[in-house]
């Protein structure tokens, strides 16, 4: 008496079941991967929309200080990007939004001036009294700059700030400032290279979407450089 034929039948019946299990696992893995990709795309798209929405906000409500985020400067002369921010800050000050303007930003290796110092000098030449300008000469990126501003404002018993930067930078700076405990809102510049062309606007939204997502994941700054042409 032999059982070989029965074992052969068993193998023939088991093989399709195994293939079915493998196919089911592959199907569910594919669905999970596609679902994860869809969620990731929705998060990126949602963040981009928020960057665009906050870029359109121009809040001139009274605050303790106007904070100008630094940008490149050349031997004490603000770049066109930085100049546009400083002009907006000067307009806010003249309109009585805040009694104090804070410029912030350190310097790169080889620079003679910090971003904060060059910004302060520019505002003095624009007619704003030197005693009403505070230069916070720290910060090599947005997060460090915001943290330095928070420390300076806390020492002066200041809590509210209107932040001045490029429109696309607004959501990230506001998020970082509020995370430090500041009561912060934004009044971005509407001039300068960051808003000149549709290409520069799209580049700015993409750059800030990536930078904000990185900040929310790693709680560190990711400042991507750009040129006037962008």
Tab-separated table of N, CA, C and O in Angstrom, residues 125-217:
chain	number	residue	atom	x	y	z
A	125	UNK	N	19.618	105.433	7.845
A	125	UNK	CA	19.686	106.307	6.674
A	125	UNK	C	18.292	106.603	6.117
A	125	UNK	O	18.070	107.647	5.499
A	126	UNK	N	17.355	105.704	6.369
A	126	UNK	CA	15.976	105.913	5.918
A	126	UNK	C	15.195	106.820	6.861
A	126	UNK	O	14.013	107.108	6.610
A	127	UNK	N	15.825	107.276	7.947
A	127	UNK	CA	15.193	108.241	8.839
A	127	UNK	C	14.631	107.685	10.123
A	127	UNK	O	14.010	108.425	10.896
A	128	UNK	N	14.874	106.421	10.409
A	128	UNK	CA	14.387	105.845	11.664
A	128	UNK	C	15.435	106.063	12.746
A	128	UNK	O	16.618	105.771	12.537
A	129	UNK	N	15.055	106.620	13.902
A	129	UNK	CA	16.034	106.905	14.963
A	129	UNK	C	16.794	105.655	15.394
A	129	UNK	O	16.210	104.590	15.582
A	130	UNK	N	18.094	105.807	15.571
A	130	UNK	CA	18.944	104.671	15.933
A	130	UNK	C	18.508	104.034	17.246
A	130	UNK	O	18.606	102.804	17.414
A	131	UNK	N	18.024	104.860	18.185
A	131	UNK	CA	17.636	104.319	19.487
A	131	UNK	C	16.384	103.441	19.410
A	131	UNK	O	16.049	102.732	20.369
A	132	UNK	N	15.688	103.499	18.285
A	132	UNK	CA	14.488	102.677	18.115
A	132	UNK	C	14.750	101.429	17.269
A	132	UNK	O	13.813	100.738	16.874
A	133	UNK	N	16.030	101.172	16.995
A	133	UNK	CA	16.409	99.997	16.209
A	133	UNK	C	17.321	99.105	17.043
A	133	UNK	O	18.303	99.575	17.612
A	134	UNK	N	16.997	97.842	17.112
A	134	UNK	CA	17.815	96.871	17.843
A	134	UNK	C	18.392	95.883	16.837
A	134	UNK	O	17.642	95.248	16.083
A	135	UNK	N	19.703	95.786	16.804
A	135	UNK	CA	20.364	94.837	15.909
A	135	UNK	C	20.738	93.582	16.685
A	135	UNK	O	21.571	93.635	17.595
A	136	UNK	N	20.126	92.475	16.342
A	136	UNK	CA	20.441	91.189	16.957
A	136	UNK	C	21.392	90.476	16.000
A	136	UNK	O	20.959	89.849	15.027
A	137	UNK	N	22.669	90.563	16.280
A	137	UNK	CA	23.684	90.113	15.324
A	137	UNK	C	24.009	88.629	15.492
A	137	UNK	O	25.153	88.228	15.659
A	138	UNK	N	22.973	87.835	15.446
A	138	UNK	CA	23.100	86.379	15.559
A	138	UNK	C	22.188	85.728	14.530
A	138	UNK	O	21.260	86.343	14.020
A	139	UNK	N	22.473	84.459	14.288
A	139	UNK	CA	21.594	83.697	13.417
A	139	UNK	C	22.178	83.464	12.040
A	139	UNK	O	22.390	84.410	11.289
A	140	UNK	N	22.416	82.192	11.741
A	140	UNK	CA	22.903	81.820	10.419
A	140	UNK	C	21.806	81.185	9.578
A	140	UNK	O	22.011	80.864	8.413
A	141	UNK	N	20.646	80.990	10.181
A	141	UNK	CA	19.479	80.490	9.459
A	141	UNK	C	18.226	81.018	10.145
A	141	UNK	O	18.297	81.707	11.165
A	142	UNK	N	17.074	80.712	9.579
A	142	UNK	CA	15.825	81.269	10.094
A	142	UNK	C	15.559	80.876	11.543
A	142	UNK	O	15.188	81.718	12.373
A	143	UNK	N	15.737	79.605	11.861
A	143	UNK	CA	15.428	79.143	13.216
A	143	UNK	C	16.316	79.818	14.248
A	143	UNK	O	15.829	80.298	15.279
A	144	UNK	N	17.629	79.856	14.010
A	144	UNK	CA	18.535	80.493	14.966
A	144	UNK	C	18.231	81.988	15.087
A	144	UNK	O	18.349	82.564	16.174
A	145	UNK	N	17.866	82.607	13.998
A	145	UNK	CA	17.523	84.031	14.041
A	145	UNK	C	16.287	84.271	14.897
A	145	UNK	O	16.254	85.175	15.729
A	146	UNK	N	15.266	83.444	14.693
A	146	UNK	CA	14.036	83.589	15.476
A	146	UNK	C	14.305	83.338	16.955
A	146	UNK	O	13.797	84.059	17.838
A	147	UNK	N	15.106	82.343	17.263
A	147	UNK	CA	15.432	82.056	18.666
A	147	UNK	C	16.205	83.219	19.289
A	147	UNK	O	15.971	83.567	20.454
A	148	UNK	N	17.114	83.818	18.526
A	148	UNK	CA	17.868	84.972	19.035
A	148	UNK	C	16.951	86.162	19.269
A	148	UNK	O	17.091	86.895	20.262
A	149	UNK	N	16.007	86.372	18.374
A	149	UNK	CA	15.034	87.462	18.542
A	149	UNK	C	14.178	87.225	19.782
A	149	UNK	O	13.923	88.150	20.571
A	150	UNK	N	13.738	85.995	19.969
A	150	UNK	CA	12.924	85.682	21.151
A	150	UNK	C	13.683	85.996	22.437
A	150	UNK	O	13.130	86.577	23.380
A	151	UNK	N	14.954	85.614	22.489
A	151	UNK	CA	15.769	85.882	23.674
A	151	UNK	C	15.886	87.386	23.923
A	151	UNK	O	15.750	87.853	25.069
A	152	UNK	N	16.150	88.146	22.865
A	152	UNK	CA	16.294	89.601	22.992
A	152	UNK	C	14.982	90.245	23.415
A	152	UNK	O	14.966	91.126	24.286
A	153	UNK	N	13.890	89.819	22.817
A	153	UNK	CA	12.593	90.403	23.168
A	153	UNK	C	12.199	90.064	24.600
A	153	UNK	O	11.641	90.906	25.310
A	154	UNK	N	12.489	88.849	25.029
A	154	UNK	CA	12.173	88.458	26.406
A	154	UNK	C	12.942	89.321	27.400
A	154	UNK	O	12.403	89.720	28.439
A	155	UNK	N	14.196	89.629	27.076
A	155	UNK	CA	15.015	90.466	27.953
A	155	UNK	C	14.467	91.886	28.044
A	155	UNK	O	14.688	92.589	29.036
A	156	UNK	N	13.751	92.310	27.009
A	156	UNK	CA	13.168	93.655	26.970
A	156	UNK	C	11.684	93.651	27.344
A	156	UNK	O	10.993	94.656	27.158
A	157	UNK	N	11.196	92.509	27.816
A	157	UNK	CA	9.802	92.364	28.215
A	157	UNK	C	8.856	92.648	27.044
A	157	UNK	O	7.811	93.270	27.205
A	158	UNK	N	9.248	92.181	25.869
A	158	UNK	CA	8.414	92.283	24.675
A	158	UNK	C	7.868	90.906	24.338
A	158	UNK	O	8.567	89.902	24.501
A	159	UNK	N	6.645	90.856	23.840
A	159	UNK	CA	6.048	89.547	23.559
A	159	UNK	C	5.418	89.439	22.181
A	159	UNK	O	5.247	88.335	21.670
A	160	UNK	N	5.063	90.572	21.564
A	160	UNK	CA	4.375	90.503	20.276
A	160	UNK	C	5.240	91.096	19.169
A	160	UNK	O	5.958	92.077	19.373
A	161	UNK	N	5.157	90.478	17.999
A	161	UNK	CA	6.005	90.910	16.889
A	161	UNK	C	5.287	90.743	15.563
A	161	UNK	O	4.579	89.753	15.349
A	162	UNK	N	5.482	91.725	14.692
A	162	UNK	CA	5.053	91.577	13.309
A	162	UNK	C	6.312	91.250	12.504
A	162	UNK	O	7.307	91.961	12.571
A	163	UNK	N	6.279	90.141	11.812
A	163	UNK	CA	7.455	89.615	11.122
A	163	UNK	C	7.476	90.078	9.670
A	163	UNK	O	6.465	89.992	8.965
A	164	UNK	N	8.634	90.540	9.240
A	164	UNK	CA	8.794	91.015	7.862
A	164	UNK	C	9.811	90.149	7.139
A	164	UNK	O	10.971	90.051	7.552
A	165	UNK	N	9.368	89.524	6.074
A	165	UNK	CA	10.255	88.740	5.218
A	165	UNK	C	9.613	88.693	3.841
A	165	UNK	O	8.770	89.525	3.507
A	166	UNK	N	10.002	87.715	3.022
A	166	UNK	CA	9.335	87.524	1.745
A	166	UNK	C	8.008	86.819	1.978
A	166	UNK	O	7.850	86.099	2.966
A	167	UNK	N	7.031	86.990	1.091
A	167	UNK	CA	5.715	86.377	1.325
A	167	UNK	C	5.771	84.879	1.584
A	167	UNK	O	5.110	84.371	2.499
A	168	UNK	N	6.575	84.170	0.810
A	168	UNK	CA	6.597	82.710	0.902
A	168	UNK	C	7.294	82.234	2.181
A	168	UNK	O	7.106	81.088	2.604
A	169	UNK	N	8.071	83.092	2.782
A	169	UNK	CA	8.800	82.787	4.014
A	169	UNK	C	7.916	82.987	5.248
A	169	UNK	O	8.286	82.601	6.358
A	170	UNK	N	6.759	83.598	5.055
A	170	UNK	CA	5.934	84.046	6.180
A	170	UNK	C	5.462	82.907	7.075
A	170	UNK	O	5.546	82.997	8.302
A	171	UNK	N	4.922	81.846	6.489
A	171	UNK	CA	4.364	80.768	7.312
A	171	UNK	C	5.437	80.118	8.176
A	171	UNK	O	5.211	79.849	9.362
A	172	UNK	N	6.611	79.877	7.600
A	172	UNK	CA	7.668	79.223	8.370
A	172	UNK	C	8.163	80.121	9.497
A	172	UNK	O	8.363	79.657	10.631
A	173	UNK	N	8.380	81.407	9.217
A	173	UNK	CA	8.848	82.304	10.277
A	173	UNK	C	7.795	82.445	11.375
A	173	UNK	O	8.129	82.448	12.559
A	174	UNK	N	6.530	82.548	10.974
A	174	UNK	CA	5.460	82.666	11.966
A	174	UNK	C	5.360	81.407	12.816
A	174	UNK	O	5.194	81.483	14.043
A	175	UNK	N	5.475	80.247	12.184
A	175	UNK	CA	5.417	78.984	12.914
A	175	UNK	C	6.548	78.888	13.926
A	175	UNK	O	6.334	78.533	15.097
A	176	UNK	N	7.752	79.222	13.494
A	176	UNK	CA	8.906	79.163	14.391
A	176	UNK	C	8.768	80.155	15.541
A	176	UNK	O	9.061	79.839	16.694
A	177	UNK	N	8.326	81.372	15.225
A	177	UNK	CA	8.181	82.397	16.261
A	177	UNK	C	7.139	81.984	17.296
A	177	UNK	O	7.350	82.140	18.507
A	178	UNK	N	6.034	81.474	16.841
A	178	UNK	CA	4.993	81.042	17.781
A	178	UNK	C	5.445	79.843	18.604
A	178	UNK	O	5.048	79.699	19.763
A	179	UNK	N	6.269	78.998	18.014
A	179	UNK	CA	6.796	77.858	18.766
A	179	UNK	C	7.695	78.305	19.917
A	179	UNK	O	7.827	77.588	20.918
A	180	UNK	N	8.339	79.458	19.785
A	180	UNK	CA	9.167	79.975	20.882
A	180	UNK	C	8.327	80.632	21.970
A	180	UNK	O	8.832	80.932	23.051
A	181	UNK	N	7.055	80.888	21.664
A	181	UNK	CA	6.179	81.539	22.632
A	181	UNK	C	5.831	82.968	22.289
A	181	UNK	O	5.060	83.611	23.010
A	182	UNK	N	6.371	83.484	21.180
A	182	UNK	CA	6.044	84.840	20.766
A	182	UNK	C	4.632	84.904	20.192
A	182	UNK	O	4.171	83.963	19.542
A	183	UNK	N	3.973	86.012	20.417
A	183	UNK	CA	2.704	86.299	19.755
A	183	UNK	C	3.076	86.982	18.444
A	183	UNK	O	3.438	88.161	18.434
A	184	UNK	N	3.020	86.255	17.337
A	184	UNK	CA	3.589	86.759	16.086
A	184	UNK	C	2.609	86.659	14.925
A	184	UNK	O	1.810	85.726	14.839
A	185	UNK	N	2.687	87.661	14.055
A	185	UNK	CA	1.946	87.641	12.802
A	185	UNK	C	2.836	88.254	11.715
A	185	UNK	O	3.958	88.627	11.990
A	186	UNK	N	2.345	88.319	10.484
A	186	UNK	CA	3.227	88.667	9.374
A	186	UNK	C	2.710	89.828	8.533
A	186	UNK	O	1.504	90.006	8.351
A	187	UNK	N	3.653	90.608	8.011
A	187	UNK	CA	3.371	91.677	7.055
A	187	UNK	C	4.523	91.667	6.040
A	187	UNK	O	5.426	92.490	6.107
A	188	UNK	N	4.522	90.719	5.118
A	188	UNK	CA	5.660	90.542	4.213
A	188	UNK	C	5.783	91.659	3.178
A	188	UNK	O	4.823	92.380	2.897
A	189	UNK	N	6.984	91.778	2.636
A	189	UNK	CA	7.196	92.725	1.560
A	189	UNK	C	6.451	92.271	0.305
A	189	UNK	O	6.262	91.077	0.083
A	190	UNK	N	6.051	93.233	-0.502
A	190	UNK	CA	5.385	92.927	-1.768
A	190	UNK	C	6.227	93.367	-2.956
A	190	UNK	O	5.737	93.509	-4.071
A	191	UNK	N	7.501	93.569	-2.714
A	191	UNK	CA	8.399	93.954	-3.785
A	191	UNK	C	9.685	93.144	-3.674
A	191	UNK	O	9.870	92.389	-2.731
A	192	UNK	N	10.557	93.305	-4.641
A	192	UNK	CA	11.828	92.584	-4.604
A	192	UNK	C	11.818	91.330	-5.452
A	192	UNK	O	10.776	90.911	-5.975
A	193	UNK	N	12.986	90.693	-5.610
A	193	UNK	CA	13.141	89.532	-6.484
A	193	UNK	C	12.227	88.361	-6.152
A	193	UNK	O	11.871	87.583	-7.032
A	194	UNK	N	11.867	88.215	-4.882
A	194	UNK	CA	11.057	87.057	-4.480
A	194	UNK	C	9.658	87.086	-5.078
A	194	UNK	O	8.978	86.059	-5.114
A	195	UNK	N	9.210	88.257	-5.532
A	195	UNK	CA	7.845	88.359	-6.057
A	195	UNK	C	7.807	88.928	-7.471
A	195	UNK	O	6.737	89.240	-7.977
A	196	UNK	N	8.956	89.059	-8.114
A	196	UNK	CA	9.013	89.691	-9.429
A	196	UNK	C	8.251	88.911	-10.491
A	196	UNK	O	7.478	89.460	-11.261
A	197	UNK	N	8.490	87.620	-10.573
A	197	UNK	CA	7.957	86.810	-11.666
A	197	UNK	C	7.179	85.618	-11.144
A	197	UNK	O	7.294	85.233	-9.984
A	198	UNK	N	6.389	85.010	-12.051
A	198	UNK	CA	5.669	83.798	-11.684
A	198	UNK	C	6.639	82.677	-11.331
A	198	UNK	O	6.392	81.884	-10.422
A	199	UNK	N	7.762	82.642	-12.032
A	199	UNK	CA	8.764	81.616	-11.760
A	199	UNK	C	9.325	81.763	-10.343
A	199	UNK	O	9.460	80.773	-9.621
A	200	UNK	N	9.634	83.007	-9.936
A	200	UNK	CA	10.179	83.213	-8.596
A	200	UNK	C	9.148	82.873	-7.525
A	200	UNK	O	9.487	82.365	-6.466
A	201	UNK	N	7.878	83.142	-7.824
A	201	UNK	CA	6.829	82.825	-6.860
A	201	UNK	C	6.671	81.311	-6.687
A	201	UNK	O	6.591	80.807	-5.564
A	202	UNK	N	6.644	80.587	-7.802
A	202	UNK	CA	6.515	79.132	-7.726
A	202	UNK	C	7.731	78.511	-7.052
A	202	UNK	O	7.601	77.573	-6.247
A	203	UNK	N	8.919	79.047	-7.362
A	203	UNK	CA	10.132	78.544	-6.727
A	203	UNK	C	10.082	78.789	-5.225
A	203	UNK	O	10.464	77.932	-4.421
A	204	UNK	N	9.600	79.977	-4.832
A	204	UNK	CA	9.511	80.306	-3.416
A	204	UNK	C	8.544	79.404	-2.675
A	204	UNK	O	8.832	78.951	-1.558
A	205	UNK	N	7.403	79.124	-3.262
A	205	UNK	CA	6.424	78.241	-2.621
A	205	UNK	C	6.991	76.831	-2.466
A	205	UNK	O	6.866	76.207	-1.408
A	206	UNK	N	7.632	76.322	-3.523
A	206	UNK	CA	8.213	74.974	-3.456
A	206	UNK	C	9.312	74.908	-2.410
A	206	UNK	O	9.381	73.954	-1.614
A	207	UNK	N	10.166	75.926	-2.389
A	207	UNK	CA	11.281	75.952	-1.438
A	207	UNK	C	10.766	75.986	-0.003
A	207	UNK	O	11.230	75.240	0.859
A	208	UNK	N	9.798	76.847	0.254
A	208	UNK	CA	9.299	76.990	1.615
A	208	UNK	C	8.439	75.807	2.054
A	208	UNK	O	8.391	75.496	3.242
A	209	UNK	N	7.765	75.166	1.119
A	209	UNK	CA	7.020	73.947	1.460
A	209	UNK	C	7.974	72.878	1.968
A	209	UNK	O	7.738	72.254	3.014
A	210	UNK	N	9.077	72.680	1.256
A	210	UNK	CA	10.070	71.686	1.668
A	210	UNK	C	10.712	72.073	2.997
A	210	UNK	O	10.881	71.233	3.887
A	211	UNK	N	11.042	73.351	3.160
A	211	UNK	CA	11.702	73.807	4.381
A	211	UNK	C	10.786	73.684	5.595
A	211	UNK	O	11.226	73.310	6.686
A	212	UNK	N	9.508	74.006	5.412
A	212	UNK	CA	8.566	73.918	6.531
A	212	UNK	C	8.330	72.468	6.931
A	212	UNK	O	8.290	72.143	8.127
A	213	UNK	N	8.187	71.585	5.950
A	213	UNK	CA	8.003	70.167	6.264
A	213	UNK	C	9.221	69.620	7.009
A	213	UNK	O	9.079	68.850	7.963
A	214	UNK	N	10.413	70.024	6.581
A	214	UNK	CA	11.625	69.582	7.267
A	214	UNK	C	11.652	70.097	8.704
A	214	UNK	O	12.007	69.356	9.631
A	215	UNK	N	11.259	71.347	8.904
A	215	UNK	CA	11.229	71.903	10.260
A	215	UNK	C	10.247	71.130	11.136
A	215	UNK	O	10.551	70.817	12.288
A	216	UNK	N	9.084	70.803	10.600
A	216	UNK	CA	8.083	70.096	11.388
A	216	UNK	C	8.510	68.667	11.713
A	216	UNK	O	8.142	68.121	12.752
A	217	UNK	N	9.313	68.070	10.838
A	217	UNK	CA	9.785	66.705	11.076
A	217	UNK	C	10.986	66.689	12.023
A	217	UNK	O	11.026	65.928	12.987
